[in-house]
PDB file of C-alpha atoms in Angstrom:
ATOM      1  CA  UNK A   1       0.000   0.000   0.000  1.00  0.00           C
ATOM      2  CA  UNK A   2       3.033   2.464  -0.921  1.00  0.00           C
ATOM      3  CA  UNK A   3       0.981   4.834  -2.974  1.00  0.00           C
ATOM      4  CA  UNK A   4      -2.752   5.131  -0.922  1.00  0.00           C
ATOM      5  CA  UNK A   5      -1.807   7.383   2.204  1.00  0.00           C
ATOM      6  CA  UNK A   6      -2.615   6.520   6.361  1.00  0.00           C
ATOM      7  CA  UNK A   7      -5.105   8.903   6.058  1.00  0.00           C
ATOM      8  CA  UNK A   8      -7.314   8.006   2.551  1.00  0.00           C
ATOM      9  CA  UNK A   9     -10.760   7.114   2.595  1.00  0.00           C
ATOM     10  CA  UNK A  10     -10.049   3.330   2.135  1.00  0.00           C
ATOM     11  CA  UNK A  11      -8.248   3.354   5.611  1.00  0.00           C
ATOM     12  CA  UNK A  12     -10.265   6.038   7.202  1.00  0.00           C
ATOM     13  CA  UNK A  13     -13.672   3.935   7.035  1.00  0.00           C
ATOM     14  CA  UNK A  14     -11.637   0.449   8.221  1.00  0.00           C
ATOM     15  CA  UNK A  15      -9.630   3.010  11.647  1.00  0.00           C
ATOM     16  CA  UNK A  16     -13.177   4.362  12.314  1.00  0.00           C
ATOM     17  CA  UNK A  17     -12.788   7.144  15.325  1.00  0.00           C
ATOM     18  CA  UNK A  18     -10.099   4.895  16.662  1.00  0.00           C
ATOM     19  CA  UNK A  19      -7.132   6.901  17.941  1.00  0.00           C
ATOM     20  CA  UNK A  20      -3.638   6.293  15.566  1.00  0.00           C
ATOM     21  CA  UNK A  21      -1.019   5.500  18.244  1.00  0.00           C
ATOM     22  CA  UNK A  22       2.305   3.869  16.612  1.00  0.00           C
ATOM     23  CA  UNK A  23       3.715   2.841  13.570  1.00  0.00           C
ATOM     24  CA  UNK A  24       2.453  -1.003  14.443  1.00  0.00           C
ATOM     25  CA  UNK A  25       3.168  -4.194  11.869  1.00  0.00           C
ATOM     26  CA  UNK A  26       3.849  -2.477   8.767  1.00  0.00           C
ATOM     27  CA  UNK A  27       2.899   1.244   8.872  1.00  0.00           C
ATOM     28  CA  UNK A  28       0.056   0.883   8.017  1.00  0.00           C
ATOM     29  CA  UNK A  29      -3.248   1.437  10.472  1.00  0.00           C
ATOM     30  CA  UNK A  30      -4.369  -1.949  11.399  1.00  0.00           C
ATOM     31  CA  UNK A  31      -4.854  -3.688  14.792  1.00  0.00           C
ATOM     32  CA  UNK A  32      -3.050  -7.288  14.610  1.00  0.00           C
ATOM     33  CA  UNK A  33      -2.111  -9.177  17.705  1.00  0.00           C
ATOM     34  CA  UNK A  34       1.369 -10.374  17.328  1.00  0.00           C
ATOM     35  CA  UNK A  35       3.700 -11.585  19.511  1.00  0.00           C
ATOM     36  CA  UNK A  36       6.669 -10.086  17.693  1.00  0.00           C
ATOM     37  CA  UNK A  37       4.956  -6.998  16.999  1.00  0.00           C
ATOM     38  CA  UNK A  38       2.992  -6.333  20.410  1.00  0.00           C
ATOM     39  CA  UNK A  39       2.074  -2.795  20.309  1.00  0.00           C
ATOM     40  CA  UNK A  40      -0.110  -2.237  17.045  1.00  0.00           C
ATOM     41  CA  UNK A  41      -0.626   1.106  15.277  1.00  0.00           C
ATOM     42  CA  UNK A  42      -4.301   1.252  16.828  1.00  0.00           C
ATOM     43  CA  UNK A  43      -5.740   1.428  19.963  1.00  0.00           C
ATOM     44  CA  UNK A  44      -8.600  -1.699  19.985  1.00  0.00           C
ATOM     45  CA  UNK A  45     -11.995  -0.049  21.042  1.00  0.00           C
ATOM     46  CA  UNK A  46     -13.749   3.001  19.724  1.00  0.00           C
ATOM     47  CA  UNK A  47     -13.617   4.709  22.358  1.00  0.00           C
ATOM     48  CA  UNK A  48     -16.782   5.810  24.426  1.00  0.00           C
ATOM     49  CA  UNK A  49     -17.468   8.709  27.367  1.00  0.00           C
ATOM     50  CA  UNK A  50     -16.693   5.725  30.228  1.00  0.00           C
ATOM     51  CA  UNK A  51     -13.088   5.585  28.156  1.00  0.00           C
ATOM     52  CA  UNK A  52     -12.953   9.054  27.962  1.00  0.00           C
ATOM     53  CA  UNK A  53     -13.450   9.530  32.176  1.00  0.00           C
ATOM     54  CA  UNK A  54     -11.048   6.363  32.533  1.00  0.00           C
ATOM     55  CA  UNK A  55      -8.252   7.933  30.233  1.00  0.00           C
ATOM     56  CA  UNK A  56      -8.248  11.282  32.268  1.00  0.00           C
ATOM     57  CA  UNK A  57      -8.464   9.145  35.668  1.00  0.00           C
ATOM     58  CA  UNK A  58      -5.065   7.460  34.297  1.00  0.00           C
ATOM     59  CA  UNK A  59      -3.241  11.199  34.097  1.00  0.00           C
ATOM     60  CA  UNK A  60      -3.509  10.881  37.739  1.00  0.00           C
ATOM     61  CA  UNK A  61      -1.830   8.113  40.207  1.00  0.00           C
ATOM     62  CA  UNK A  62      -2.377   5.108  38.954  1.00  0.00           C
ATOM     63  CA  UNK A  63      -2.522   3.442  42.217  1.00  0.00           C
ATOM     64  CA  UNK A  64      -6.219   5.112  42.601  1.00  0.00           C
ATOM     65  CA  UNK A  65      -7.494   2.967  39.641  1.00  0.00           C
ATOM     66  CA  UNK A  66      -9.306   0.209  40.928  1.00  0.00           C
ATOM     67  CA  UNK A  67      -8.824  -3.481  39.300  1.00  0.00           C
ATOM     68  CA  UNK A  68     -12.022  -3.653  36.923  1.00  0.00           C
ATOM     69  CA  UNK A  69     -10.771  -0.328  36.199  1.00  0.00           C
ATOM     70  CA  UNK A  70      -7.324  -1.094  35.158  1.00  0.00           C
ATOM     71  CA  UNK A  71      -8.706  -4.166  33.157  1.00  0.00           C
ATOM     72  CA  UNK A  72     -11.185  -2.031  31.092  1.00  0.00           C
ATOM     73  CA  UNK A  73      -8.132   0.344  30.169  1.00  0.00           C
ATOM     74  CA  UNK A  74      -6.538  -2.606  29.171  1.00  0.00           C
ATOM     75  CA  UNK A  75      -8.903  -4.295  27.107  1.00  0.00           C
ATOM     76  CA  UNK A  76      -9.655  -0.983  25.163  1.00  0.00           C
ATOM     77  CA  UNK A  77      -6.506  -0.993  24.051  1.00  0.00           C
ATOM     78  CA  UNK A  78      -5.628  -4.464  23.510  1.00  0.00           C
ATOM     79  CA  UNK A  79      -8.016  -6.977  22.044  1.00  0.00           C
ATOM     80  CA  UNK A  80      -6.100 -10.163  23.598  1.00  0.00           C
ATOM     81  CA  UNK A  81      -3.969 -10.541  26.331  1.00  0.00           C
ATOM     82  CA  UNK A  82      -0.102 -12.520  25.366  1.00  0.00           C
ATOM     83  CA  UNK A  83      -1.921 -15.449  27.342  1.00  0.00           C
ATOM     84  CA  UNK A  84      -4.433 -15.678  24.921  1.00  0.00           C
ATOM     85  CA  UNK A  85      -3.157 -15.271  21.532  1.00  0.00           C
ATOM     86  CA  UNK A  86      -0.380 -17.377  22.279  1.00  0.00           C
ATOM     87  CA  UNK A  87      -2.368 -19.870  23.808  1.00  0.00           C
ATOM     88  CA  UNK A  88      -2.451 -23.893  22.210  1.00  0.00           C
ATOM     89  CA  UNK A  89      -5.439 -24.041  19.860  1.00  0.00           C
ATOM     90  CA  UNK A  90      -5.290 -27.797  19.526  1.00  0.00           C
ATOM     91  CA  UNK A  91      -5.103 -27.401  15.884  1.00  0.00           C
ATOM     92  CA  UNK A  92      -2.270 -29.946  15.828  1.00  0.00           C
ATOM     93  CA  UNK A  93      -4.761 -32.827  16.153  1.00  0.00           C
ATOM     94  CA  UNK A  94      -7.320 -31.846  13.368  1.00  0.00           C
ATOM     95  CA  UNK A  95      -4.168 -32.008  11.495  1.00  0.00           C
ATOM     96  CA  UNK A  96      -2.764 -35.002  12.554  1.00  0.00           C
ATOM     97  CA  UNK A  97      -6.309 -36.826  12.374  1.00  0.00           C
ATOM     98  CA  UNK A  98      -6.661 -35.336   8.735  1.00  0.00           C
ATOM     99  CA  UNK A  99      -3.126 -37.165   7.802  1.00  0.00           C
ATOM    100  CA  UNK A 100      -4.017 -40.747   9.216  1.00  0.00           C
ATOM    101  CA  UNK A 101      -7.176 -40.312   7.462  1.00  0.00           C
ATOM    102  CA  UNK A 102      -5.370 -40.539   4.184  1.00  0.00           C
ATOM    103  CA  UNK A 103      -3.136 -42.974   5.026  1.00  0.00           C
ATOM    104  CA  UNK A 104      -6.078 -45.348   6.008  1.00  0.00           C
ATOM    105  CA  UNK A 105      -7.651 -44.119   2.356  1.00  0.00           C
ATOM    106  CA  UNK A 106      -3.891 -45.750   1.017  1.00  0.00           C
ATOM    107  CA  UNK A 107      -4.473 -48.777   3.097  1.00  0.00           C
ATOM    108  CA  UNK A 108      -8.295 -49.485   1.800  1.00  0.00           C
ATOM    109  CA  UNK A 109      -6.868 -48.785  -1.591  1.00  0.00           C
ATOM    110  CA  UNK A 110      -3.822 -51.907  -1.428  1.00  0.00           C
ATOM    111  CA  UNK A 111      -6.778 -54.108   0.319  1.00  0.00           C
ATOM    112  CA  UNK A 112      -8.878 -53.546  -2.502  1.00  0.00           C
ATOM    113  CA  UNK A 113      -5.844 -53.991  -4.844  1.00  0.00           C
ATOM    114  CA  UNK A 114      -5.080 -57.268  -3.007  1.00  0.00           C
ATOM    115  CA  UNK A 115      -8.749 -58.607  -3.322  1.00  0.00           C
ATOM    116  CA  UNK A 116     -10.113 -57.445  -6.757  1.00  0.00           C
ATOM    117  CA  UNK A 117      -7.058 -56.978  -9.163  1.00  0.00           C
ATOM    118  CA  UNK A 118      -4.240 -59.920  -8.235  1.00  0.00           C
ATOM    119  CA  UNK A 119      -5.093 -63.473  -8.689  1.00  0.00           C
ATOM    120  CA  UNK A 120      -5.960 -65.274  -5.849  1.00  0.00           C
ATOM    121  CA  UNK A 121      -3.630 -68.231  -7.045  1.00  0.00           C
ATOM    122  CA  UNK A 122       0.122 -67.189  -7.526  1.00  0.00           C
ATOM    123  CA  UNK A 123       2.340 -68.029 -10.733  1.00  0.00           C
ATOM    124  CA  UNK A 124       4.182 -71.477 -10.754  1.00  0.00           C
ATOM    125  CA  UNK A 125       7.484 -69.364 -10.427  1.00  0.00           C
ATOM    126  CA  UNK A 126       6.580 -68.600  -6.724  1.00  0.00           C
ATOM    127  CA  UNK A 127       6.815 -72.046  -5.261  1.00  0.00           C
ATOM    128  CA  UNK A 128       9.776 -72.694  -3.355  1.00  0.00           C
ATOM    129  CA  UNK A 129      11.477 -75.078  -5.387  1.00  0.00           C
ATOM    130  CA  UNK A 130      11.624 -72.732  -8.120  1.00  0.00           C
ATOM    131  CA  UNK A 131      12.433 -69.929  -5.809  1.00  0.00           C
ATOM    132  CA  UNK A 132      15.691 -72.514  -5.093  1.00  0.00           C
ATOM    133  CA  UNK A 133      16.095 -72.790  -8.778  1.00  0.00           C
ATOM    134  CA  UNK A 134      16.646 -69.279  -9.628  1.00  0.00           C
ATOM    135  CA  UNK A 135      18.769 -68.570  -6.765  1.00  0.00           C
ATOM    136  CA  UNK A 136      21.030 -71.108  -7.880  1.00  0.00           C
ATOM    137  CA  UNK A 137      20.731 -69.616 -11.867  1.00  0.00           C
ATOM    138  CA  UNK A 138      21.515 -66.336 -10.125  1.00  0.00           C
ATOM    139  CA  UNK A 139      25.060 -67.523  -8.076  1.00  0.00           C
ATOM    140  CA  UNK A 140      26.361 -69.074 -11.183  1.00  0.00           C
ATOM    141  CA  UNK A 141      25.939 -66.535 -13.286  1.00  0.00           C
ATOM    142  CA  UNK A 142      27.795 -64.627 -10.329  1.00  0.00           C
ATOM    143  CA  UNK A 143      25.425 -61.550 -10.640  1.00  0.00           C
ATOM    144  CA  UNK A 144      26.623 -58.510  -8.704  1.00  0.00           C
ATOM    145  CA  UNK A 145      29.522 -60.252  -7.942  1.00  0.00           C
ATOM    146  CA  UNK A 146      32.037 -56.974  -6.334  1.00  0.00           C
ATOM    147  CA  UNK A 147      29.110 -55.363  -3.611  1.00  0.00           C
ATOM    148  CA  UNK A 148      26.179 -56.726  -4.090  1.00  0.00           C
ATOM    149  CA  UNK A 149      24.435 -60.453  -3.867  1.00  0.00           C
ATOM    150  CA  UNK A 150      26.913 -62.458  -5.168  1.00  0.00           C
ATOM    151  CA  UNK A 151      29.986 -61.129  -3.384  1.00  0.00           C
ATOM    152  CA  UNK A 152      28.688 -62.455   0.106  1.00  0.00           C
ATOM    153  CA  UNK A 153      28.695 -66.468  -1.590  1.00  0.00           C
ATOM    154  CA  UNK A 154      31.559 -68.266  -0.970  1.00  0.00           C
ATOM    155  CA  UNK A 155      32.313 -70.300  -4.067  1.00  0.00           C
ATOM    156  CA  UNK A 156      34.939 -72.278  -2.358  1.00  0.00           C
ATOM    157  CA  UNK A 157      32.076 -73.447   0.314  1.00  0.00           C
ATOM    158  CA  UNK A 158      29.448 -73.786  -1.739  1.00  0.00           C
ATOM    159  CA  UNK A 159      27.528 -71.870   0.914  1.00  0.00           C
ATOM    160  CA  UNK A 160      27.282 -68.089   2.138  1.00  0.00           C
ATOM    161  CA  UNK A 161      30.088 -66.399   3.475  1.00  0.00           C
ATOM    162  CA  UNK A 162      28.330 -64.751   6.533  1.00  0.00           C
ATOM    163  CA  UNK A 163      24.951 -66.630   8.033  1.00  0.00           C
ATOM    164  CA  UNK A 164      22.634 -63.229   9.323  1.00  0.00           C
ATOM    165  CA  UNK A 165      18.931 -63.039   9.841  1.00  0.00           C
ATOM    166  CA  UNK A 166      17.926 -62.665   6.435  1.00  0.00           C
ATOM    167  CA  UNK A 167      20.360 -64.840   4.385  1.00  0.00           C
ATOM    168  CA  UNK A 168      18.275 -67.582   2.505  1.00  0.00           C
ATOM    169  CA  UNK A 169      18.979 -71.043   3.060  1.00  0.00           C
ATOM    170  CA  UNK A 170      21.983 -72.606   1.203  1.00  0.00           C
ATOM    171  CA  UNK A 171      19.851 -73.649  -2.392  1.00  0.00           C
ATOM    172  CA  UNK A 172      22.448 -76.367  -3.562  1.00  0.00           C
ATOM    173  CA  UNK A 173      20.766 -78.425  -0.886  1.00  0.00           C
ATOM    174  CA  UNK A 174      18.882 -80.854  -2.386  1.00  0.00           C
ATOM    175  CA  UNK A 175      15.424 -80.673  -0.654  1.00  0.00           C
ATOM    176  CA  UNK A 176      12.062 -83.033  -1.506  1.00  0.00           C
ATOM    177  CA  UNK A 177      10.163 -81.021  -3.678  1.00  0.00           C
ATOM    178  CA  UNK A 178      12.455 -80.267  -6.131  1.00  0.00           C
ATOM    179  CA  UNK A 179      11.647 -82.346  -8.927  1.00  0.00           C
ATOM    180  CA  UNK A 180       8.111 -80.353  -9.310  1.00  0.00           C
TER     181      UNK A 180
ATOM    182  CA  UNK B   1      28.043 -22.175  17.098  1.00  0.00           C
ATOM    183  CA  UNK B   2      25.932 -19.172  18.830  1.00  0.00           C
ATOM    184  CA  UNK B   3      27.286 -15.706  17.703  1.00  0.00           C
ATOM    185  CA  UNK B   4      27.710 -13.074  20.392  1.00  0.00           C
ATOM    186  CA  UNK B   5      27.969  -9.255  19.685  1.00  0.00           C
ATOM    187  CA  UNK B   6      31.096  -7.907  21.312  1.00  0.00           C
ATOM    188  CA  UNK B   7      30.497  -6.710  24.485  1.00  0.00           C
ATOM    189  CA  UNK B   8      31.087  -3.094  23.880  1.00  0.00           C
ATOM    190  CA  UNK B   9      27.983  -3.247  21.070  1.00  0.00           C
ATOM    191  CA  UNK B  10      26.100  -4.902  23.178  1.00  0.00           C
ATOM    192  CA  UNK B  11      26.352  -1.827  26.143  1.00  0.00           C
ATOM    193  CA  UNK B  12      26.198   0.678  23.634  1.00  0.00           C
ATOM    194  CA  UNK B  13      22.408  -0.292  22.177  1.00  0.00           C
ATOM    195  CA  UNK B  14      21.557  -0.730  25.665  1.00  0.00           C
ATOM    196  CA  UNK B  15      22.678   3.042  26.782  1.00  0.00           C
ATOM    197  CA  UNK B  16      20.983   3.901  23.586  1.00  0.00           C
ATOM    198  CA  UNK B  17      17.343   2.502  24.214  1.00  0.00           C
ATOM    199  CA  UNK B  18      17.788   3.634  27.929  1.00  0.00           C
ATOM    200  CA  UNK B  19      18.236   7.195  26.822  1.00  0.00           C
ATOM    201  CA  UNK B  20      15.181   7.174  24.340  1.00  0.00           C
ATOM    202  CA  UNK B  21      12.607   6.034  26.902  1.00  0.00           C
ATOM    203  CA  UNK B  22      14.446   8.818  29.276  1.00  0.00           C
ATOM    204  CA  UNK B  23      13.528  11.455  26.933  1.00  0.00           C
ATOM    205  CA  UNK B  24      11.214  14.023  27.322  1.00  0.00           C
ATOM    206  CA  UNK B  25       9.763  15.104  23.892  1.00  0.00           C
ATOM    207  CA  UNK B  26       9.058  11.497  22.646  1.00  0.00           C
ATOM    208  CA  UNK B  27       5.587  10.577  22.193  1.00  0.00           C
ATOM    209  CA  UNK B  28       3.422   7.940  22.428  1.00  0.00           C
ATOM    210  CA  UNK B  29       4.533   6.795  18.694  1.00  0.00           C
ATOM    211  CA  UNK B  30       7.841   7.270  18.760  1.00  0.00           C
ATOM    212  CA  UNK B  31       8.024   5.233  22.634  1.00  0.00           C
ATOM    213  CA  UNK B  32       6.041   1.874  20.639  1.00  0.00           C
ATOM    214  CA  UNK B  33       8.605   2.215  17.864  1.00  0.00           C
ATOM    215  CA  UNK B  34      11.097   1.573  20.532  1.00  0.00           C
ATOM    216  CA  UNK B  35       9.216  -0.683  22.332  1.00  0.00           C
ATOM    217  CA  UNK B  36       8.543  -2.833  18.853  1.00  0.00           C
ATOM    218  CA  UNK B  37      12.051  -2.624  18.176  1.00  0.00           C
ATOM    219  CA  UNK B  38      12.924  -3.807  21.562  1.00  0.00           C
ATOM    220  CA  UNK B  39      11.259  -7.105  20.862  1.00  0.00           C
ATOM    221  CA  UNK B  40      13.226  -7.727  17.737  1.00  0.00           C
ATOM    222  CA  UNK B  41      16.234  -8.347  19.329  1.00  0.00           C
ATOM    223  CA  UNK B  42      17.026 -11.804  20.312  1.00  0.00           C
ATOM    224  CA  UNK B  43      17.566 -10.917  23.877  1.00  0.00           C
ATOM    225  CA  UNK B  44      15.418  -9.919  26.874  1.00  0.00           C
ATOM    226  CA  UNK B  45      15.703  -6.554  27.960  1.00  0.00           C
ATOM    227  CA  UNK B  46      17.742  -5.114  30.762  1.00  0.00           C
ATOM    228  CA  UNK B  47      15.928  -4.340  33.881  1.00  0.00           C
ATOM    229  CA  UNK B  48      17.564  -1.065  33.251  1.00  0.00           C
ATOM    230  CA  UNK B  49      15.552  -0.024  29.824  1.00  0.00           C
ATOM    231  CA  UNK B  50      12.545  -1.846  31.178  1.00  0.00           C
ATOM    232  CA  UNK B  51      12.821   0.818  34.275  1.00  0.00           C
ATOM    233  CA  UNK B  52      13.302   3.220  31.883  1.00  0.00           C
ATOM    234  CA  UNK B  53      10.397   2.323  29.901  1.00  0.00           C
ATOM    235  CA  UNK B  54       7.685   1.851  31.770  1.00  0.00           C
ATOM    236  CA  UNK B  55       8.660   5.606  33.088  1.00  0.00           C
ATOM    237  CA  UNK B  56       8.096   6.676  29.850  1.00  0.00           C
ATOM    238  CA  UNK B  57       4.713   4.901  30.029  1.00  0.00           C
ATOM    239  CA  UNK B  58       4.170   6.705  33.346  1.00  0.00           C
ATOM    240  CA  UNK B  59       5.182  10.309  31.411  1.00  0.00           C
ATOM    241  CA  UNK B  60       2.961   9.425  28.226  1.00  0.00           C
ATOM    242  CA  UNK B  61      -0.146   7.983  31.204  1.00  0.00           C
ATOM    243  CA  UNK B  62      -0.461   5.151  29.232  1.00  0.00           C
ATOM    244  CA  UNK B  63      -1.285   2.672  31.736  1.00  0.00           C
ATOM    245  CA  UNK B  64      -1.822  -0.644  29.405  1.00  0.00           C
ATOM    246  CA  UNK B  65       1.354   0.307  27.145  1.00  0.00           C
ATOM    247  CA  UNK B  66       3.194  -0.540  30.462  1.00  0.00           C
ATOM    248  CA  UNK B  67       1.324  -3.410  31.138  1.00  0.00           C
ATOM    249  CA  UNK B  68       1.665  -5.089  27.349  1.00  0.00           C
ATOM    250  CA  UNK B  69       5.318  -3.877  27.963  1.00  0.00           C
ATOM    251  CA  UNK B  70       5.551  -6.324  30.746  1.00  0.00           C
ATOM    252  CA  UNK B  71       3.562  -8.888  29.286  1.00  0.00           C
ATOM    253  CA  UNK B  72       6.051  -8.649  26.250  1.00  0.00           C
ATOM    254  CA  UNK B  73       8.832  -9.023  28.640  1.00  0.00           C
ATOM    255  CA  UNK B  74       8.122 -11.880  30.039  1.00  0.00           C
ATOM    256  CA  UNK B  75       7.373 -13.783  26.565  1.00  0.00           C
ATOM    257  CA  UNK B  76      10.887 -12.831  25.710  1.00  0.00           C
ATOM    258  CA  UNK B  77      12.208 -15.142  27.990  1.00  0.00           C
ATOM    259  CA  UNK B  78      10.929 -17.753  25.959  1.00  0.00           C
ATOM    260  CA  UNK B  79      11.746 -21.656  27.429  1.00  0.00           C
ATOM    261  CA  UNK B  80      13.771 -20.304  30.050  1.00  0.00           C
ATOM    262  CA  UNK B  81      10.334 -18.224  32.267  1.00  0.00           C
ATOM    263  CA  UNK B  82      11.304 -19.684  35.150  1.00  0.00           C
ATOM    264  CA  UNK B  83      14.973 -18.879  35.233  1.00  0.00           C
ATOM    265  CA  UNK B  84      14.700 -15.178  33.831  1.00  0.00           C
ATOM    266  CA  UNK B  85      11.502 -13.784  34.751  1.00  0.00           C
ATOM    267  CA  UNK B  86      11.825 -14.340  38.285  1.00  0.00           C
ATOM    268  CA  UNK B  87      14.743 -12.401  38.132  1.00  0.00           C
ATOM    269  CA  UNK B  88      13.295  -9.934  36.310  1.00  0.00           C
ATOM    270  CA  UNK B  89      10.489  -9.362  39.008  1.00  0.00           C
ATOM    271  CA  UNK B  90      12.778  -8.767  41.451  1.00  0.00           C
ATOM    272  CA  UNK B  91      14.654  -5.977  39.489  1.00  0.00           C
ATOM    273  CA  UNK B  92      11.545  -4.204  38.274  1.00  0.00           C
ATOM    274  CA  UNK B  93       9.386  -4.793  40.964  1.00  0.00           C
ATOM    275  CA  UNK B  94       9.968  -1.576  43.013  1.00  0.00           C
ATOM    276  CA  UNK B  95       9.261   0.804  40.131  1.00  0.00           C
ATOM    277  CA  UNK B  96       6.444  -1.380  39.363  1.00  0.00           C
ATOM    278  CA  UNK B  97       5.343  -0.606  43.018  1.00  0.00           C
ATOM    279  CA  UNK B  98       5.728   2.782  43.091  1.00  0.00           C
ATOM    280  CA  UNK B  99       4.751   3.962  39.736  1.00  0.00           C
ATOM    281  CA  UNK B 100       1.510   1.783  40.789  1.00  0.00           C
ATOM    282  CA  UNK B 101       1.709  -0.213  37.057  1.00  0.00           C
ATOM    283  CA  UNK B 102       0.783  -4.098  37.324  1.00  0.00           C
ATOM    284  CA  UNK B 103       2.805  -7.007  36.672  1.00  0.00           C
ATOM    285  CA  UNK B 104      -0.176  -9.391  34.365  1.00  0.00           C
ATOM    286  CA  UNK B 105       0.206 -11.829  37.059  1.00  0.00           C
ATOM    287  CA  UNK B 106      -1.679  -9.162  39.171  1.00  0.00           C
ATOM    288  CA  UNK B 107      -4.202  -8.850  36.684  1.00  0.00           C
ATOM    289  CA  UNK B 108      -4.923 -12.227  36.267  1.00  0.00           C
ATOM    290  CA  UNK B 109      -3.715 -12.245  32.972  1.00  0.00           C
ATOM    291  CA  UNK B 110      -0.893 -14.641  32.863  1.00  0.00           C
ATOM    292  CA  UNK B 111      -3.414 -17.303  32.229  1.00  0.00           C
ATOM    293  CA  UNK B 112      -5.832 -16.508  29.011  1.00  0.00           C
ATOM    294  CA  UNK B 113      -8.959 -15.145  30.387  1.00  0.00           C
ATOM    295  CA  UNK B 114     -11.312 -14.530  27.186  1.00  0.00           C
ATOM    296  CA  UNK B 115     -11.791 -17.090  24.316  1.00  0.00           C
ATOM    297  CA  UNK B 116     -12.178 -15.638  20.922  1.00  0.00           C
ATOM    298  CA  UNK B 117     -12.195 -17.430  18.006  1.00  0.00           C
ATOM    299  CA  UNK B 118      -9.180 -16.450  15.432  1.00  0.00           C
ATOM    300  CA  UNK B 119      -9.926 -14.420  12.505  1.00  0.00           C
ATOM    301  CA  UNK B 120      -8.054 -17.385  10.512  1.00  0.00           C
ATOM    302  CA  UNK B 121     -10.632 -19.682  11.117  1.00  0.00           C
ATOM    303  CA  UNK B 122     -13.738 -17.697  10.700  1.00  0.00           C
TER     304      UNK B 122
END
């Protein structure tokens, strides 16, 4: 708003016969409640004759001004207290609710997937003997053979160099079903 | 790493915020500049400059300035409330006393005593 003064028409209906008391946010005459900009360029209420009689009571000492007295100058200047416009607004779980919401919409969409598109019977080249088969295909054609699957075989053994939690069994074994 | 303005900066922006609230032709615009600009920095202020200030609330008799001023204080010291502003009370406290201003606390207003809903979800 470079080029439309503090004082046009366009600002003049929006400040009302509110009282312009600082620079504020930006310069220009709003009321925000911020906590890094805590004294805005306006003072909250319009003010009124009981404002009036309290502003010229606060000339005096201030220690004459009774509580509900001190509160009403407060809140006719300020619209919220720090407290309350820094105060939790819970919106943290409307967001969080919103974002397991979709993930459930993800997992209806792979049950769905699961039941309607696949087969219910699997290919022949799923059963384990043939799972055996190409595992052996695999180590003699010594595929990724420097870092990768191949490298941790042991072709002197016949076997794997290093047994962890997830290495498959040895497949030169020769196990029942593999003449299927 | 946490920089650290050299010491002598650090005591010469405090002597200079002192002397504005000290002075006697500022008004109430030029004192919320101050006050804004106050909060900018990444500090809390001295019990010096807060001293200062609110007696340049007490010269403008702008009762809730000094109050929001103390309100602003204390959300300055950010995590660390119970370390600083305890502190803080104890420095201030005696002008707060005798210029007859209000820590929030007083006022009830450390906890949030209205609900209104936020203009961002109207």
């Amino acid at each position: 708003m470079g080029f439309i003064s503090n004082r046009s028409k366009y600002w003049l209906e929006r400040v009302g016969n509110r009282e312009m008391v600082g620079y504020g946010l930006n310069g220009l005459p709003m009321y925000v409640d911020k906590p890094e900009f805590p004294f805005p360029a306006l003072r909250y209420k319009e003010p009124t004759a009981e404002i009036h009689s309290l502003y010229e009571k606060q000339k005096g000492n201030w220690k004459l001004l009774t509580r509900e007295e001190k509160k009403a100058l407060y809140r006719s200047n300020y619209c919220q207290t720090f407290a309350e416009f820094t105060a939790p607004t819970g919106e943290w779980m409307k967001v969080v609710g919103i974002g397991l919401i979709m993930c459930c919409f993800g997992v209806w969409l792979f049950i769905l997937q699961k039941l309607f598109v696949y087969k219910q019977e699997l290919p022949i080249s799923f059963k384990p003997s043939r799972v055996r088969a190409q595992m052996r295909r695999i180590i003699d054609l010594q595929v990724d053979p420097i870092m990768g699957l191949c490298s941790n075989w042991d072709y002197e053994k016949n076997d794997w160099k290093v047994k962890r939690w997830n290495t498959p069994p040895n497949p030169f074994i020769r196990c029942p079903d593999d003449d299927e | 790493m946490t920089y650290k303005l050299p010491d002598k900066v650090i005591r010469e922006i405090n002597v200079k915020y002192e002397c504005f609230f000290g002075r006697e032709d500022t008004d109430g615009w030029d004192v919320r500049q101050a006050m804004n600009d106050l909060v900018g920095f990444d500090s809390v202020p001295e019990p010096r400059i807060i001293v200062a200030a609110l007696h340049a609330c007490r010269r403008l008799n702008d009762y809730a300035l000094s109050v929001r001023f103390l309100e602003m204080v204390k959300h300055k010291c950010g995590h660390e409330v119970d370390k600083i502003y305890p502190y803080i009370v104890q420095e201030v406290g005696s002008t707060v006393a005798e210029l007859g201003t209000d820590f929030p606390e007083t006022l009830g207003y450390d906890k949030p005593e209205l609900f209104l809903q936020s203009v961002f979800s109207m």
